[in-house]
Short mmCIF file of C-alpha atoms in Angstrom, two decimals:
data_model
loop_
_atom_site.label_atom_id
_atom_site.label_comp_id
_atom_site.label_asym_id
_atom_site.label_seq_id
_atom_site.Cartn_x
_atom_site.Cartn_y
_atom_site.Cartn_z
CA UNK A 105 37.98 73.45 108.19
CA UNK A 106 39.68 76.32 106.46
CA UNK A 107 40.02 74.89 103.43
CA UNK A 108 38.48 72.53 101.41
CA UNK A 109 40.63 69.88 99.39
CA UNK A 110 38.38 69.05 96.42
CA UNK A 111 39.66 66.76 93.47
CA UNK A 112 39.87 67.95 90.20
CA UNK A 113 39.38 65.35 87.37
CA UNK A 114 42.46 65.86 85.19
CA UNK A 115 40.94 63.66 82.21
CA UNK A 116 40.42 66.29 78.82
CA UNK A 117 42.35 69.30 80.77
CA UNK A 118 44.60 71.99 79.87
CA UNK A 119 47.44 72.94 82.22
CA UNK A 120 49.69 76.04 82.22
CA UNK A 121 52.67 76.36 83.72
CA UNK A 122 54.22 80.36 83.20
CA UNK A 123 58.27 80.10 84.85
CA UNK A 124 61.35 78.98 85.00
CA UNK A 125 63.56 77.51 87.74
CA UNK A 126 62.99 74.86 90.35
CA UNK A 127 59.34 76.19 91.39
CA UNK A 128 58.11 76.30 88.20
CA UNK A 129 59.56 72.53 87.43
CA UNK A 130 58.10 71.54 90.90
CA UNK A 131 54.62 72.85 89.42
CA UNK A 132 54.89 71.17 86.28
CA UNK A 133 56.68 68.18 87.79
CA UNK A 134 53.01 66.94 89.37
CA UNK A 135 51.47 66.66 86.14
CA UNK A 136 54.01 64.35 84.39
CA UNK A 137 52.17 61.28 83.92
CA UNK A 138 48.63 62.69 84.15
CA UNK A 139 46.21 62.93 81.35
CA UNK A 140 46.35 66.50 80.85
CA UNK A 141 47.80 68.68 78.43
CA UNK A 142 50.45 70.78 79.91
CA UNK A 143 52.05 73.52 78.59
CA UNK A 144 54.92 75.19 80.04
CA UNK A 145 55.90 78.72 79.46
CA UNK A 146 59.58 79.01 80.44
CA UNK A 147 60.10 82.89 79.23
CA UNK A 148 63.25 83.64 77.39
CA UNK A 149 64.99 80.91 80.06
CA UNK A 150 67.14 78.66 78.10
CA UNK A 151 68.20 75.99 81.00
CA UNK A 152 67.57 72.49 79.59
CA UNK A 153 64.01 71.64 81.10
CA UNK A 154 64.41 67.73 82.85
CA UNK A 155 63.66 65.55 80.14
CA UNK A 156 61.12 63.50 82.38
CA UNK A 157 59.27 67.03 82.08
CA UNK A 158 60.04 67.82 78.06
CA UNK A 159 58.61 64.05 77.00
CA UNK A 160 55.31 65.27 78.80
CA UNK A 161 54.39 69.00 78.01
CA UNK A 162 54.99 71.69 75.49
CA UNK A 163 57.87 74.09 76.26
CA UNK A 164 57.05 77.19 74.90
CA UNK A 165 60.25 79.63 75.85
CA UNK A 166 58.12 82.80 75.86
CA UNK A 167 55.94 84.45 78.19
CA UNK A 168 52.48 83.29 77.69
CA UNK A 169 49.79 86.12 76.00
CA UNK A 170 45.82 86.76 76.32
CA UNK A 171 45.18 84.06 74.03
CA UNK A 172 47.53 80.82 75.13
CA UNK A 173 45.35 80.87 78.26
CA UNK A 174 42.31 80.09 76.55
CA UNK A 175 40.47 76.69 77.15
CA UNK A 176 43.11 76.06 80.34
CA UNK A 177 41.87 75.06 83.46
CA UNK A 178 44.35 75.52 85.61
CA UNK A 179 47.14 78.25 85.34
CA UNK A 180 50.23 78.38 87.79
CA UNK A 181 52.01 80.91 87.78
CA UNK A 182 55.97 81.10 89.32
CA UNK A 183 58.00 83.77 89.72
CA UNK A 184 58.47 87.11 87.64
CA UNK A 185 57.54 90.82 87.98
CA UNK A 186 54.77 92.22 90.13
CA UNK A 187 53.07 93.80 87.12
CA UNK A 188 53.64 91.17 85.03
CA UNK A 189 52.85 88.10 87.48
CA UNK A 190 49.44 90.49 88.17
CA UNK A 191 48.97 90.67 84.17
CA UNK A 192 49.02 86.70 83.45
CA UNK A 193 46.71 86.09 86.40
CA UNK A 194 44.21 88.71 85.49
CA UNK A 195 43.83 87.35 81.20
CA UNK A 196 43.99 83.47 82.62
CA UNK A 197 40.84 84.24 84.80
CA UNK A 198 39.31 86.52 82.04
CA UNK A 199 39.36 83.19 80.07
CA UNK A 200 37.81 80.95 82.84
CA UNK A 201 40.98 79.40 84.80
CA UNK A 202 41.71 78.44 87.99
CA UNK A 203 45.16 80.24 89.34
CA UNK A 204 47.97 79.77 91.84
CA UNK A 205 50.70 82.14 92.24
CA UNK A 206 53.57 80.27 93.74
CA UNK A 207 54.56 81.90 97.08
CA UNK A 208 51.42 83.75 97.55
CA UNK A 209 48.11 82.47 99.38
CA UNK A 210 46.48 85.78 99.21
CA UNK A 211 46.73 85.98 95.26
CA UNK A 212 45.85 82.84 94.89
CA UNK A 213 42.28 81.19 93.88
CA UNK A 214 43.96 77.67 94.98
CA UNK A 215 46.80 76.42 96.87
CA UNK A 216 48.60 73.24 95.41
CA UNK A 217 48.35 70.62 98.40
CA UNK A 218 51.64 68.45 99.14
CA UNK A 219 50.51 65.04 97.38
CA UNK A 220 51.00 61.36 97.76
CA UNK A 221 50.82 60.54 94.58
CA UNK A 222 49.65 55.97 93.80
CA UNK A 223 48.37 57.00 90.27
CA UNK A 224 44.67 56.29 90.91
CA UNK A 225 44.99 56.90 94.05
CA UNK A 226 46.35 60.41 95.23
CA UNK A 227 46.47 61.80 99.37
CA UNK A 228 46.22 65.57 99.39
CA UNK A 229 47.42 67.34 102.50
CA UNK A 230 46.49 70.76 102.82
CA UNK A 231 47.21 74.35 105.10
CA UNK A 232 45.76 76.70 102.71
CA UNK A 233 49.42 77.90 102.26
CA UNK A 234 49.66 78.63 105.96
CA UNK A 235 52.52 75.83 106.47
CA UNK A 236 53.91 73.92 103.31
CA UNK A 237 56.81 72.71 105.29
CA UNK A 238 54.25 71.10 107.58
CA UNK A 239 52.28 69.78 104.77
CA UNK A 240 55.48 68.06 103.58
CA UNK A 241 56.75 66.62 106.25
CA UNK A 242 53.11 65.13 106.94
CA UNK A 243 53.25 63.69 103.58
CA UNK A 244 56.66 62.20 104.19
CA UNK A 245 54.86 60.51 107.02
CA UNK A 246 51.96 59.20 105.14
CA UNK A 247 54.63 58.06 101.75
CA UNK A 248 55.62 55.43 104.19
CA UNK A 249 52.32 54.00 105.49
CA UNK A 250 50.70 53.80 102.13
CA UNK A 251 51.84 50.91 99.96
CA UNK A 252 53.26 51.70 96.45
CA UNK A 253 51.15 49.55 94.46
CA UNK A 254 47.65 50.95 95.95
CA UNK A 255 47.04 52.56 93.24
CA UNK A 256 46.50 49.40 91.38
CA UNK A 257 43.60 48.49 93.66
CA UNK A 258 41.88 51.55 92.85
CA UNK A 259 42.51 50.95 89.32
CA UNK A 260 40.42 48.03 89.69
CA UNK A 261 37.41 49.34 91.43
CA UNK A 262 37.06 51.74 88.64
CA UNK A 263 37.49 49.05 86.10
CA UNK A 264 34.65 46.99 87.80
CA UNK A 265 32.32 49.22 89.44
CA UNK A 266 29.67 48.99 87.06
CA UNK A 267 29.98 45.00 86.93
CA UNK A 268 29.83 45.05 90.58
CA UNK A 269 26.55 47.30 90.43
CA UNK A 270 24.92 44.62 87.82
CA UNK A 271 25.62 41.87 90.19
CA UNK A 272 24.80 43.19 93.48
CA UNK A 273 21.27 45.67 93.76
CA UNK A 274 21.65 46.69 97.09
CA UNK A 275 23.90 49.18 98.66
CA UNK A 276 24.43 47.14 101.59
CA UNK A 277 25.74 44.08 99.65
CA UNK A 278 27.79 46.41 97.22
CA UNK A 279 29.69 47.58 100.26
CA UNK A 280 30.31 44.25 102.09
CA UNK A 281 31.86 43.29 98.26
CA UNK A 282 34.03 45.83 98.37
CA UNK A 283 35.13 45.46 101.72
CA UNK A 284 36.03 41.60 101.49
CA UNK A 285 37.85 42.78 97.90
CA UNK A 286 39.86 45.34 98.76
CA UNK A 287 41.04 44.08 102.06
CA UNK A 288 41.72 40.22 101.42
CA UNK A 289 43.20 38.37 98.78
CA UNK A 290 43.14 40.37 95.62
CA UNK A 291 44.86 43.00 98.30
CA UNK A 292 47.62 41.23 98.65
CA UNK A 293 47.95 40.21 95.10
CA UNK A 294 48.08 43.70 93.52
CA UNK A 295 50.37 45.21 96.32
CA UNK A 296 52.28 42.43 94.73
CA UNK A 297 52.12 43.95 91.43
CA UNK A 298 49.82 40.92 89.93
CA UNK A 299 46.75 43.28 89.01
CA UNK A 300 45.80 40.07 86.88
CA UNK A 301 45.51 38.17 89.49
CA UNK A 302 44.26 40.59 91.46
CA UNK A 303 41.61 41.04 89.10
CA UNK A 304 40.35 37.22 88.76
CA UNK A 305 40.18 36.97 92.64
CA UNK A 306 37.82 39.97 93.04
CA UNK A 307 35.64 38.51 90.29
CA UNK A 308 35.71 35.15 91.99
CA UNK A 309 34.53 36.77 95.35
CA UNK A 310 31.61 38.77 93.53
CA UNK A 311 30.63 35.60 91.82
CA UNK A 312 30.98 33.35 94.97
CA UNK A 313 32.04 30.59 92.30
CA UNK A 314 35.08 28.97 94.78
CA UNK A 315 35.73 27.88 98.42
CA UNK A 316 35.27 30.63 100.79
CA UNK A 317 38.34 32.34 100.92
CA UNK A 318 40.99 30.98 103.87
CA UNK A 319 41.98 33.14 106.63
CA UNK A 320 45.64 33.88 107.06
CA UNK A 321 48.27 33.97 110.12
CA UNK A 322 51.04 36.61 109.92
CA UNK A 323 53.58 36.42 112.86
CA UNK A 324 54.67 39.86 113.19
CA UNK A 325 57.71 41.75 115.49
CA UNK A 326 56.15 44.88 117.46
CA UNK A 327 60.02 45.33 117.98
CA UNK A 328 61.04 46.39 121.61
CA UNK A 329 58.14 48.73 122.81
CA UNK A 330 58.48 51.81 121.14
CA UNK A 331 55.70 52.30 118.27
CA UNK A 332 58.19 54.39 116.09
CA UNK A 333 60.32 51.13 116.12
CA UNK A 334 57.76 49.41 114.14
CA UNK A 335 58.17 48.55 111.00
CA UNK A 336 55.72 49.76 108.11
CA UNK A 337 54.63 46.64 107.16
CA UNK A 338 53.74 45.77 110.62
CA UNK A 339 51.63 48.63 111.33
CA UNK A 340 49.51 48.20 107.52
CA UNK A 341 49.35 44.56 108.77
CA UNK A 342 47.66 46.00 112.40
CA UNK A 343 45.75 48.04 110.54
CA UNK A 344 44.31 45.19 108.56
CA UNK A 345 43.89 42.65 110.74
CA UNK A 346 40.17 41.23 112.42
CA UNK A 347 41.78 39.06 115.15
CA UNK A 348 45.23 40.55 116.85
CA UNK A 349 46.23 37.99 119.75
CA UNK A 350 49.44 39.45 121.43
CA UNK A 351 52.29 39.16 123.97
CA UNK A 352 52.31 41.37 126.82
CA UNK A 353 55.35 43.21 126.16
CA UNK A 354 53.50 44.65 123.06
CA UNK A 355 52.50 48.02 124.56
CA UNK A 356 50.02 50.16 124.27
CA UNK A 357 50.94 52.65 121.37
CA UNK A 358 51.50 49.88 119.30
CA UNK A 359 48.16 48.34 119.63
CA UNK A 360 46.59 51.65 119.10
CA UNK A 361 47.40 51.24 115.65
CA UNK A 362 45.10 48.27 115.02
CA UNK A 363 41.28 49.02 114.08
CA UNK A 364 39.44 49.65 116.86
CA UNK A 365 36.49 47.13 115.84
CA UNK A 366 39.73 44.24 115.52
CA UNK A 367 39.16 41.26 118.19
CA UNK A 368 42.36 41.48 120.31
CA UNK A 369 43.28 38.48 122.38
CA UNK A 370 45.94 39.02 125.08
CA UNK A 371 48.40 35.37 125.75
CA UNK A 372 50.44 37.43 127.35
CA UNK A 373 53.16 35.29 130.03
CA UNK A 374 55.34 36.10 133.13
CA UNK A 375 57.77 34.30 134.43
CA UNK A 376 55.75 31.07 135.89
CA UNK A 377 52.72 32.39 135.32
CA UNK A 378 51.14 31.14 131.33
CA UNK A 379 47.75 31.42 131.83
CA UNK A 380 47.17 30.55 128.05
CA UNK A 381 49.71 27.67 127.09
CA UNK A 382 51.86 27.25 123.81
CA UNK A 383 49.72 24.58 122.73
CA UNK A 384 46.77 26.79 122.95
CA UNK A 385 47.92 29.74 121.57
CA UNK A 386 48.53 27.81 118.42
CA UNK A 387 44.83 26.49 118.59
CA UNK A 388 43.83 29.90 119.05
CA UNK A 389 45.59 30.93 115.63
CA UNK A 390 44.27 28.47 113.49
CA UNK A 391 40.80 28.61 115.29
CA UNK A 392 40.76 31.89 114.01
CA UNK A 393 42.08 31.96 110.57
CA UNK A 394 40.10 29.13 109.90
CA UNK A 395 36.80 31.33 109.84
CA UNK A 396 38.67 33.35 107.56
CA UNK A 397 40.10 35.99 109.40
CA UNK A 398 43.21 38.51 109.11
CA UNK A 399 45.38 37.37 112.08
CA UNK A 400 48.38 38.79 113.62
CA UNK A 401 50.40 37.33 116.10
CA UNK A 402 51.95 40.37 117.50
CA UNK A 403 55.02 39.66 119.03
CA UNK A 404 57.59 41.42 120.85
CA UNK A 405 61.03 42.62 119.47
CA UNK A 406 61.35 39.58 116.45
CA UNK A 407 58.78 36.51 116.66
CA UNK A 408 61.96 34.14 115.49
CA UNK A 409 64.86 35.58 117.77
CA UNK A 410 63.40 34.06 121.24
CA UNK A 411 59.98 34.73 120.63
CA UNK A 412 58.50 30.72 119.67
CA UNK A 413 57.72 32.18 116.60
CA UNK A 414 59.38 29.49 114.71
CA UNK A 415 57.13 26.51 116.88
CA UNK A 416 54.02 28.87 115.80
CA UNK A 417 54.89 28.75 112.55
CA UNK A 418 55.01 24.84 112.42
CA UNK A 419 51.67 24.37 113.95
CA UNK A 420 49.86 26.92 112.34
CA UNK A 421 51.00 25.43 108.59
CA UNK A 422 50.70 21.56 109.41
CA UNK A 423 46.75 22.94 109.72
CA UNK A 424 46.61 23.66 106.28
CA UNK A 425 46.97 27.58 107.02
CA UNK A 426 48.20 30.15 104.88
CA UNK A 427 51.01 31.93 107.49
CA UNK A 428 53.82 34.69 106.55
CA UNK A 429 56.68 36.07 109.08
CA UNK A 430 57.04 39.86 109.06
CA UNK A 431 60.52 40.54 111.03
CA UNK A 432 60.72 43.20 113.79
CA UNK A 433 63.56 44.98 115.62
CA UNK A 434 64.88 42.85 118.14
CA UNK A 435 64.98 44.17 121.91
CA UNK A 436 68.99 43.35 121.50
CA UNK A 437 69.21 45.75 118.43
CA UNK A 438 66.92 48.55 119.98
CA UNK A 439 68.47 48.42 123.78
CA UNK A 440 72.31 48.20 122.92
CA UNK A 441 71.52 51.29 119.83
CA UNK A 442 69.41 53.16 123.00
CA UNK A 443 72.15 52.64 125.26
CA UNK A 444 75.06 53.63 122.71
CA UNK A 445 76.59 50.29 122.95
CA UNK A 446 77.88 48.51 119.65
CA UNK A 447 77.29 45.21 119.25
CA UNK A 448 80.31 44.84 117.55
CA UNK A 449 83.61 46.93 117.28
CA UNK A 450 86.80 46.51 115.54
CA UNK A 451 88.83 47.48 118.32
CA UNK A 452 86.67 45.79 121.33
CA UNK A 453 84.66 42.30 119.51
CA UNK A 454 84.67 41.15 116.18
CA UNK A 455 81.42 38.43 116.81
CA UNK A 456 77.70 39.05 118.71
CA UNK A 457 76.02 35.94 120.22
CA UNK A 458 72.36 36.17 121.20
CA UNK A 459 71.86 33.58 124.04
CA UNK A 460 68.62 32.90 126.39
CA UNK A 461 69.16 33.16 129.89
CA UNK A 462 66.28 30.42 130.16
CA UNK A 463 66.50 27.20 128.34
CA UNK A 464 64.00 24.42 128.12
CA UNK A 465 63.99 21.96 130.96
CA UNK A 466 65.56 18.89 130.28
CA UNK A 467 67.13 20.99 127.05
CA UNK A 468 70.44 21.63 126.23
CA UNK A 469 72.11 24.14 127.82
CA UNK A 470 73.56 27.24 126.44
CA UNK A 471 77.37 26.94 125.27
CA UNK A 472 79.15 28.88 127.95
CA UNK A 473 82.43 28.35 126.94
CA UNK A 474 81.93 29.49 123.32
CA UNK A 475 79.76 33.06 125.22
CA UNK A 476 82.92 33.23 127.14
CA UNK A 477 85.10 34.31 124.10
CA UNK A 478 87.33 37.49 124.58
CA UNK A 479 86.73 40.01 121.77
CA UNK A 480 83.46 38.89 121.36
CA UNK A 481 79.87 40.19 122.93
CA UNK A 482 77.12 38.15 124.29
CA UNK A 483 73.83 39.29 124.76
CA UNK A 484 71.45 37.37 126.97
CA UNK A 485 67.54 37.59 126.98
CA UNK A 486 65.47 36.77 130.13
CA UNK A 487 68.16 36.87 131.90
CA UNK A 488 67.38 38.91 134.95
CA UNK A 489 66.11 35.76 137.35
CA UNK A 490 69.03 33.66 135.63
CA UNK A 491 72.04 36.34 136.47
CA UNK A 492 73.71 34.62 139.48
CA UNK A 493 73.90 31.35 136.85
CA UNK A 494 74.76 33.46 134.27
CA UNK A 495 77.60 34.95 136.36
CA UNK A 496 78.90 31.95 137.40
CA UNK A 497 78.87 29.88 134.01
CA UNK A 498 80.56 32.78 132.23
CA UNK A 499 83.45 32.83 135.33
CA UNK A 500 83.73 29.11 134.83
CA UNK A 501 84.14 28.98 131.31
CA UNK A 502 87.18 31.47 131.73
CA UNK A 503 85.62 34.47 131.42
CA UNK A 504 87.49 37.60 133.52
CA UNK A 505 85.72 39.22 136.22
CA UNK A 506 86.70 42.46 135.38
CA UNK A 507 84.39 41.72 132.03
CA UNK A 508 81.91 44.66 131.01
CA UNK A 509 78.22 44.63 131.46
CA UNK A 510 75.03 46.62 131.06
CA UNK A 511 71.60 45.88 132.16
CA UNK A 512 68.90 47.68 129.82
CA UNK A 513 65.20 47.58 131.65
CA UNK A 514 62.52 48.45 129.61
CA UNK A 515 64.44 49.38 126.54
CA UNK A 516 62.73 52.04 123.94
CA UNK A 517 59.96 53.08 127.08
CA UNK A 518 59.86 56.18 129.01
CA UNK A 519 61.74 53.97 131.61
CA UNK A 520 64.33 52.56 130.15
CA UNK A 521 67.29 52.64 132.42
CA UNK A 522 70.37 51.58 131.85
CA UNK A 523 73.07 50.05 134.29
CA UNK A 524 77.04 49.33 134.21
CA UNK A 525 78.64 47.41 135.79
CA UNK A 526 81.43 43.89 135.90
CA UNK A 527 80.57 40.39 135.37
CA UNK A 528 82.02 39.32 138.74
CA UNK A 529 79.34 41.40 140.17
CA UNK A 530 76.42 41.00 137.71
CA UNK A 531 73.79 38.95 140.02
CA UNK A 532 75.02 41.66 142.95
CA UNK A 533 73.99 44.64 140.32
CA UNK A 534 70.50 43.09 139.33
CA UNK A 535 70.01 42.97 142.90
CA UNK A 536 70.95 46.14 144.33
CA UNK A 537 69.42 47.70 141.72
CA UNK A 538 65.92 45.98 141.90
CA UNK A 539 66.30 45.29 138.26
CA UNK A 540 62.54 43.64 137.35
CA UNK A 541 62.54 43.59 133.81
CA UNK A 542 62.32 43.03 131.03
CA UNK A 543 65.96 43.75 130.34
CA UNK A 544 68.43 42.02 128.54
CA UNK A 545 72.41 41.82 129.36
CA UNK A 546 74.71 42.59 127.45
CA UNK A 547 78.58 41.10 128.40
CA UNK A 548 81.37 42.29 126.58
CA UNK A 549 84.22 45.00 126.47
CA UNK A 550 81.45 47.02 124.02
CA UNK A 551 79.82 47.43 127.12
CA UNK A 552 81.76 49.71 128.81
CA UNK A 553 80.66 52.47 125.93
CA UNK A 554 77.37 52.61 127.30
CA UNK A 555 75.84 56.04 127.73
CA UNK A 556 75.45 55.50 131.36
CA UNK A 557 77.04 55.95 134.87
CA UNK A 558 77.99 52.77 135.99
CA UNK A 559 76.60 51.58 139.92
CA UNK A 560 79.26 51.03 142.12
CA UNK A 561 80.94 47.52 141.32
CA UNK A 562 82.07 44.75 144.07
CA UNK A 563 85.14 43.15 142.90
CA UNK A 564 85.53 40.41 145.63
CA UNK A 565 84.04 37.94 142.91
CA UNK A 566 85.74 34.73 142.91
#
């Protein structure tokens, strides 16, 4: 560790900014908001300073002298001459301060860490000046995975630390409080923006004056594969959870995300092979929640586009069980965007129909003669084992031979691959091509844009 990111109350402090243009503003900029006193020595500049910046601080537009830096704490110090840059940093330190010189590590007694700022709660990312750009586009990173309203949790634990400490003597028990608090329901309630409510459901869990709190179910989409694809809401939700129980198209790097100490539960199916049944995953869901556990039902691509999500959903809240849908990227969105195919097109289809290449038995079959639409796409899941019906239904229902398709396996891994090809020889393609899955086909004159060189076509189709 090079450096060492310490925090730096900001309660009863004196800030000086000494600049003018956009570093100087970025300097002052972080302290808008906070409870110190900032004063900002713009020179003889006479820009407008951002009035988000002039509500907060003194503009003084003069350079600052021996005695303005007395009683400040921090002094940064952006842009002007050598001598005179060397001047302001040698009389603030005289008087006790802390400074940075913008642009300059070496001169520096502190460098200013890019910041993710959640008002009680602030993420410093630090390279000791090495690599700011880095540090930034780390932060970027980390602005998406923490949730806006944090900051109103922390508020909180401040507000009732020393209640908590009357309450609860030992350590042990303070930190078990803590953990049930901040990671169940009076989570969810101030990410919510109810801090109220927030507030009377931590005070209900230290006084254990209630039912014990219910577990929840959220069905989430792990979208097609690809752990980038996820959304941000899915991955806090991983991170959160005590119980994950998950398809087996959910792959690896997306389960990494999960805590490690997180009971994962695989219900994972193949074609004729469901070694844990519908019914039971359901029982599995509510067994859990009911001893008041985070669950997530991690699904692939979107739990309610041909994932059972919607049956899940049913069983799990005719149990009396809290349950919430979080949506994913669909494998039809991800492959056809991976491949370069549109879904739709002004010139080629002006409609997209998602249809399942497997339908229940004894269920109604798929409309093949509204798939079999010209100008129009249809995308098929689990469709692989199904293509010679697939074929044939399409061909009956009017739809030309010559038709456009792609085949994408594995869409968003390291082996995708993508194939092109014509409906009159779609069950021929899947074959000589040893297509597996998963995949999903994709029929439609929007296929032909596929970034991919098509595999020689048979057009003696009937």
């Amino acid at each position: 560790m090079r450096v060492f990111p310490a925090s730096i109350p900001l309660d009863g402090r004196t800030v000086i900014v000494s600049g003018a243009g956009f570093m100087a503003e970025a300097k002052a900029r972080l302290f808008v908001g906070s409870p110190a006193r900032l004063k900002w020595f713009t020179g003889t500049d006479t820009d407008p300073v951002a009035s988000d910046i002039a509500q907060h601080a003194e503009v003084i537009r003069r350079e600052p002298t021996r005695r303005d830096f007395r009683g400040a704490n921090l002094v940064f110090i952006a842009g002007g001459r050598d001598h005179v840059i060397a001047r302001q940093a040698r009389e603030a330190r005289a008087k006790g301060a802390l400074v940075n010189i913008v642009d300059s590590p070496k001169g520096s007694d502190f460098q200013t860490p890019a910041l993710v700022d959640r008002d009680a709660m602030v993420i410093s990312i630090a390279s000791g000046g090495a690599a700011p750009v880095l540090s930034v586009d780390i932060r970027s990173q980390i602005e998406r995975l923490v949730p806006p309203r944090v900051g109103i949790l922390a508020d909180l634990a401040r507000e009732l630390r020393d209640t908590v400490k009357s309450v609860l003597d030992k350590f042990d028990d303070r930190r078990a409080f803590w953990e049930r608090a901040l990671r169940g329901k009076a989570r969810d309630l101030a990410l919510s923006g109810d801090k109220a409510g927030a507030r009377r459901e931590m005070l209900r869990e230290l006084n254990a004056d209630g039912p014990a709190p219910s577990g929840i179910v959220h069905l989430v989409g792990a979208g097609p594969g690809d752990p980038d694809l996820l959304t941000i809401k899915a991955a806090r939700l991983l991170r959160e959870a005590d119980v994950i129980v998950h398809d087996r198209l959910v792959g690896d790097g997306v389960l990494d995300l999960a805590r490690r100490d997180a009971l994962r539960i695989d219900v994972g199916k193949t074609k004729g092979h469901h070694p844990v049944p519908q019914d039971a995953i359901a029982d599995i869901l509510i067994r859990e929640a009911r001893k008041g556990q985070r669950v997530v039902r991690l699904k692939g691509g979107d739990p309610f586009i041909f994932g059972r999500g919607g049956e899940e959903l049913e069983a799990v809240r005719a149990a009396g069980i809290e349950a919430a849908v979080t949506p994913g990227i669909s494998a039809a969105l991800a492959c056809a965007a991976s491949s370069g195919i549109p879904l739709t097109h002004r010139d080629h289809a002006q409609s997209v129909t998602f249809a399942s290449g497997v339908v229940k038995k004894e269920g109604p079959d798929v409309n093949y003669q509204a798939l079999a639409t010209p100008n129009a796409t249809a995308v098929f899941y689990m469709g692989v084992g199904a293509a010679p019906e697939i074929q044939s239904k399409l061909l009956s229902a009017g739809r030309a031979g010559a038709t456009p398709i792609a085949i994408i396996e594995n869409g968003s891994s390291d082996n995708e691959r993508t194939l092109t090809g014509i409906l009159g020889d779609l069950a021929g393609l899947v074959d000589r091509a040893g297509v597996k899955g998963p995949a999903i086909i994709i029929v439609g004159e929007t296929a032909s844009l596929a970034a991919a060189q098509p595999v020689e076509a048979v057009e003696n189709f009937a």
